């Protein structure tokens, strides 16, 4: 299965991609996580990407396309993958179509105010990228990752003003991909409000349809 998850910031792409990865037995490829690790390690890519990410803008296409191509050529992605956060522009979608065939695109959608609440309450594990929410999806021990015990952090771009900018960026640059994939008969739309497990079941049903 080669799957794309589309959706605005906080729609739950990362949360659902984790569950789908376990269910389908293919890796989750999150361009946001790869970029954040590059920023944390201060690589050349991380240095170039940081200011775009911190201000809620997209990292330039050429950098993200090259990075994703490298990742999809790794052995574990041969059997399939779940793309979380890529493509985000028509140029990225075109580059991806030259690289590989995609089976399905799931578009998660949710009201803007709910997106703000989800992003501003998010906590993440900097080691294994597990995502939590202080109220709606809390860790078992406050402030610590359930899987590895690492102290959870707040993402630099989860300040409310940056979240609003990220939603605006999504509407302008990424939302046109909904029509792009609908026109190609690849789109499945899933309402992303409700319990995490309910949305997962909706997604599975949408993929079977
Ligand atoms: P990225 O990391 O991809 O961020 P994003 O798209 O803004 O998405 P998020 O990670 O914020 O949200 P999500 O939909 O994954 O939701 P999550 O599951 O975490 O990108 C970050 C930045 O990197 C971009 O702004 C850009 O600068 C750059 N970048 C990345 N890819 C790029 C590309 N292709 N091109 C150019 N630049 C790129 O859930 C959110 C919260 O809600 C969590 O706290 C979670 O626990 C909670 N939650 C989830 N589901 C539910 C539920 N059902 N009920 C209650 N709470 C829930």
Coordinates of C-alpha atoms and ligand atoms in Angstrom, one line a residue:
X1 CA 0.0 0.0 0.0
X2 CA 1.3 3.4 -1.0
X3 CA -0.8 6.0 0.8
X4 CA -0.8 9.7 1.2
X5 CA -2.4 11.4 4.2
X6 CA -3.5 15.0 3.5
X7 CA -4.9 17.4 6.0
X8 CA -4.4 20.7 7.8
X9 CA -2.1 21.1 10.8
X10 CA -3.5 19.2 13.7
X11 CA -6.1 17.2 11.7
X12 CA -4.4 14.0 13.1
X13 CA -2.2 12.9 10.2
X14 CA 0.6 11.8 12.4
X15 CA -1.7 10.1 14.9
X16 CA -3.6 8.2 12.2
X17 CA -0.4 7.4 10.2
X18 CA 1.1 5.7 13.3
X19 CA -2.0 3.4 13.6
X20 CA -2.1 2.8 9.9
X21 CA 1.5 1.9 9.8
X22 CA 1.0 -0.8 12.5
X23 CA -2.2 -2.0 10.7
X24 CA -0.8 -2.1 7.2
X25 CA 2.8 -3.1 8.0
X26 CA 4.4 -0.3 6.1
X27 CA 6.5 2.6 7.4
X28 CA 5.2 6.0 8.2
X29 CA 7.2 8.7 6.4
X30 CA 6.7 12.1 8.0
X31 CA 8.5 14.9 6.3
X32 CA 7.8 17.1 9.3
X33 CA 9.6 14.6 11.6
X34 CA 12.5 14.2 9.2
X35 CA 12.9 18.0 9.0
X36 CA 12.6 18.4 12.8
X37 CA 15.4 15.8 13.4
X38 CA 17.6 17.7 10.9
X39 CA 16.9 21.0 12.7
X40 CA 17.8 19.3 16.1
X41 CA 21.0 17.9 14.6
X42 CA 21.9 21.2 13.0
X43 CA 22.5 19.6 9.6
X44 CA 22.8 21.7 6.4
X45 CA 19.2 20.8 5.6
X46 CA 18.1 21.7 9.1
X47 CA 19.8 25.1 9.0
X48 CA 18.1 25.9 5.7
X49 CA 14.7 24.6 6.9
X50 CA 14.5 26.1 10.4
X51 CA 13.3 29.7 9.7
X52 CA 10.6 28.5 7.3
X53 CA 9.3 26.0 9.8
X54 CA 9.4 28.4 12.8
X55 CA 7.3 31.0 10.9
X56 CA 4.7 28.5 9.6
X57 CA 5.8 28.6 6.0
X58 CA 6.7 25.6 3.7
X59 CA 10.3 24.6 3.3
X60 CA 11.2 25.1 -0.4
X61 CA 10.1 22.3 -2.8
X62 CA 13.6 21.4 -4.1
X63 CA 14.9 20.6 -0.6
X64 CA 11.8 18.6 0.5
X65 CA 11.5 16.7 -2.8
X66 CA 15.2 15.6 -2.6
X67 CA 14.8 14.6 1.0
X68 CA 11.6 12.5 0.4
X69 CA 13.1 10.8 -2.6
X70 CA 16.1 9.7 -0.6
X71 CA 13.8 8.4 2.2
X72 CA 11.5 6.5 -0.3
X73 CA 14.5 4.7 -1.7
X74 CA 15.4 3.1 1.6
X75 CA 14.7 -0.7 1.8
X76 CA 11.8 -0.5 4.2
X77 CA 9.8 1.6 1.8
X78 CA 10.0 -0.9 -1.0
X79 CA 6.8 -2.7 0.3
X80 CA 4.9 0.5 0.6
X81 CA 4.6 3.6 2.9
X82 CA 2.3 6.1 4.4
X83 CA 3.3 9.7 3.5
X84 CA 2.4 12.1 6.3
X85 CA 2.9 15.7 5.2
X86 CA 4.1 15.1 1.7
X87 CA 3.2 16.3 -1.0
X88 CA 2.2 19.8 0.1
X89 CA 2.3 21.6 -3.2
X90 CA 1.3 20.7 -6.8
X91 CA 5.1 20.7 -7.7
X92 CA 5.7 18.1 -5.0
X93 CA 2.8 15.9 -6.2
X94 CA 4.1 16.0 -9.7
X95 CA 7.6 15.1 -8.5
X96 CA 6.1 12.2 -6.5
X97 CA 4.1 10.9 -9.5
X98 CA 7.4 10.6 -11.5
X99 CA 9.0 8.7 -8.6
X100 CA 6.3 6.1 -7.7
X101 CA 2.7 5.0 -8.1
X102 CA 0.3 6.0 -5.3
X103 CA -2.7 3.8 -4.5
X104 CA -4.8 6.1 -2.4
X105 CA -5.0 9.6 -0.9
X106 CA -6.9 10.2 2.4
X107 CA -7.9 13.7 3.1
X108 CA -8.6 14.4 6.8
X109 CA -10.8 17.5 7.4
X110 CA -11.8 19.3 10.6
X111 CA -13.0 22.7 11.8
X112 CA -10.3 25.5 12.2
X113 CA -11.0 26.1 15.9
X114 CA -10.6 22.4 16.7
X115 CA -7.3 22.5 14.8
X116 CA -6.0 25.3 17.1
X117 CA -6.9 23.4 20.2
X118 CA -5.2 20.2 19.0
X119 CA -2.0 22.0 18.0
X120 CA -1.6 24.2 21.1
X121 CA -2.2 21.2 23.5
X122 CA 0.2 18.9 21.6
X123 CA 3.3 17.4 23.3
X124 CA 5.8 15.2 21.4
X125 CA 8.5 12.8 22.2
X126 CA 11.8 14.2 20.6
X127 CA 13.2 10.7 20.5
X128 CA 10.6 8.5 18.9
X129 CA 8.2 11.2 17.6
X130 CA 5.1 9.8 19.5
X131 CA 2.4 12.5 19.7
X132 CA 0.2 13.3 22.7
X133 CA -2.3 15.9 23.7
X134 CA -2.4 17.3 27.3
X135 CA -6.2 16.8 27.6
X136 CA -7.4 14.7 24.6
X137 CA -4.6 12.1 24.4
X138 CA -2.4 12.4 27.5
X139 CA 0.6 10.2 28.3
X140 CA 0.1 7.7 31.2
X141 CA 2.8 9.6 33.3
X142 CA 2.5 13.4 32.9
X143 CA 5.2 14.8 30.7
X144 CA 6.9 11.5 29.8
X145 CA 6.7 9.3 26.7
X146 CA 4.8 6.1 27.3
X147 CA 7.1 4.2 24.9
X148 CA 10.6 5.3 26.0
X149 CA 10.2 7.5 29.1
X150 CA 11.8 10.6 27.4
X151 CA 10.6 14.0 28.6
X152 CA 8.0 15.4 26.2
X153 CA 8.5 18.8 24.5
X154 CA 6.3 21.5 22.8
X155 CA 7.0 22.0 19.1
X156 CA 8.5 25.4 18.2
X157 CA 5.7 25.9 15.7
X158 CA 2.8 25.1 18.1
X159 CA 2.5 28.7 19.4
X160 CA -1.0 29.9 18.5
X161 CA 0.1 32.7 16.1
X162 CA 2.3 30.2 14.2
X163 CA -0.5 27.6 14.1
X164 CA -2.8 30.2 12.5
X165 CA -0.1 30.9 9.9
X166 CA 0.3 27.2 9.2
X167 CA -3.4 26.8 8.6
X168 CA -3.3 29.8 6.2
X169 CA -0.3 28.2 4.4
X170 CA -2.2 24.9 4.1
X171 CA -5.3 26.7 2.6
X172 CA -3.2 28.5 0.0
X173 CA -0.6 26.0 -1.0
X174 CA -1.8 22.5 0.0
X175 CA -5.6 22.5 -0.2
X176 CA -5.4 22.6 -4.0
X177 CA -4.1 19.0 -3.8
X178 CA -7.6 17.9 -2.8
X179 CA -9.0 18.8 -6.2
X180 CA -5.8 17.5 -7.9
X181 CA -6.3 14.0 -6.4
X182 CA -10.1 14.1 -6.7
X183 CA -9.7 14.7 -10.4
X184 CA -7.5 11.7 -10.6
X185 CA -10.0 9.5 -8.8
X186 CA -7.6 8.8 -5.9
X187 CA -9.2 10.9 -3.1
X188 CA -11.0 9.5 0.1
X189 CA -12.3 12.2 2.4
X190 CA -12.6 11.4 6.2
X191 CA -14.1 13.7 8.9
X192 CA -11.4 13.9 11.5
X193 CA -13.6 14.8 14.6
X194 CA -14.2 12.2 17.3
X195 CA -12.2 9.6 19.1
X196 CA -8.8 8.6 17.6
X197 CA -10.1 5.0 17.2
X198 CA -13.3 6.1 15.5
X199 CA -11.4 8.1 12.9
X200 CA -9.1 5.2 12.4
X201 CA -12.1 2.9 11.6
X202 CA -13.5 5.6 9.3
X203 CA -10.2 5.7 7.5
X204 CA -10.1 1.9 7.1
X205 CA -13.6 1.9 5.7
X206 CA -12.8 4.7 3.3
X207 CA -9.8 2.8 2.0
X208 CA -11.9 -0.3 1.4
X209 CA -14.6 1.7 -0.5
Ligands
LIG1 P1 4.3 18.7 9.9 O1 5.0 18.1 11.1 O2 3.9 17.8 8.8 O3 3.1 19.5 10.5 P2 1.6 19.7 10.0 O4 1.2 19.3 8.7 O5 1.3 21.1 10.4 O6 0.8 18.7 10.8 P3 0.9 18.4 12.3 O7 2.1 17.6 12.7 O8 0.8 19.8 13.1 O9 -0.5 17.8 12.6 P4 -1.1 16.3 12.3 O10 -2.1 16.4 11.3 O11 0.0 15.3 12.1 O12 -1.8 16.1 13.7 P5 -1.3 15.2 15.0 O13 -1.6 13.7 14.7 O14 0.1 15.6 15.4 O15 5.2 19.9 9.3 C1 5.8 20.9 10.1 C2 6.5 21.9 9.2 O16 7.5 21.3 8.4 C3 5.6 22.6 8.2 O17 4.9 23.7 8.7 C4 6.7 23.0 7.1 O18 7.4 24.1 7.5 C5 7.6 21.8 7.1 N1 7.2 20.7 6.1 C6 6.8 19.5 6.4 N2 6.6 18.8 5.3 C7 6.8 19.7 4.2 C8 6.6 19.6 2.8 N3 6.2 18.5 2.3 N4 6.9 20.7 2.1 C9 7.3 21.8 2.7 N5 7.5 22.0 4.0 C10 7.2 20.9 4.8 O19 -2.4 15.6 16.1 C11 -2.4 16.9 16.6 C12 -2.8 16.9 18.1 O20 -4.1 16.5 18.2 C13 -2.0 16.0 18.9 O21 -1.8 16.5 20.2 C14 -2.8 14.7 19.0 O22 -2.6 14.0 20.2 C15 -4.2 15.3 19.0 N6 -5.2 14.4 18.3 C16 -5.1 13.7 17.2 N7 -6.2 13.1 16.9 C17 -7.1 13.5 17.8 C18 -8.5 13.2 18.0 N8 -9.2 12.4 17.2 N9 -9.1 13.7 19.1 C19 -8.4 14.5 20.0 N10 -7.1 14.9 19.8 C20 -6.5 14.3 18.7

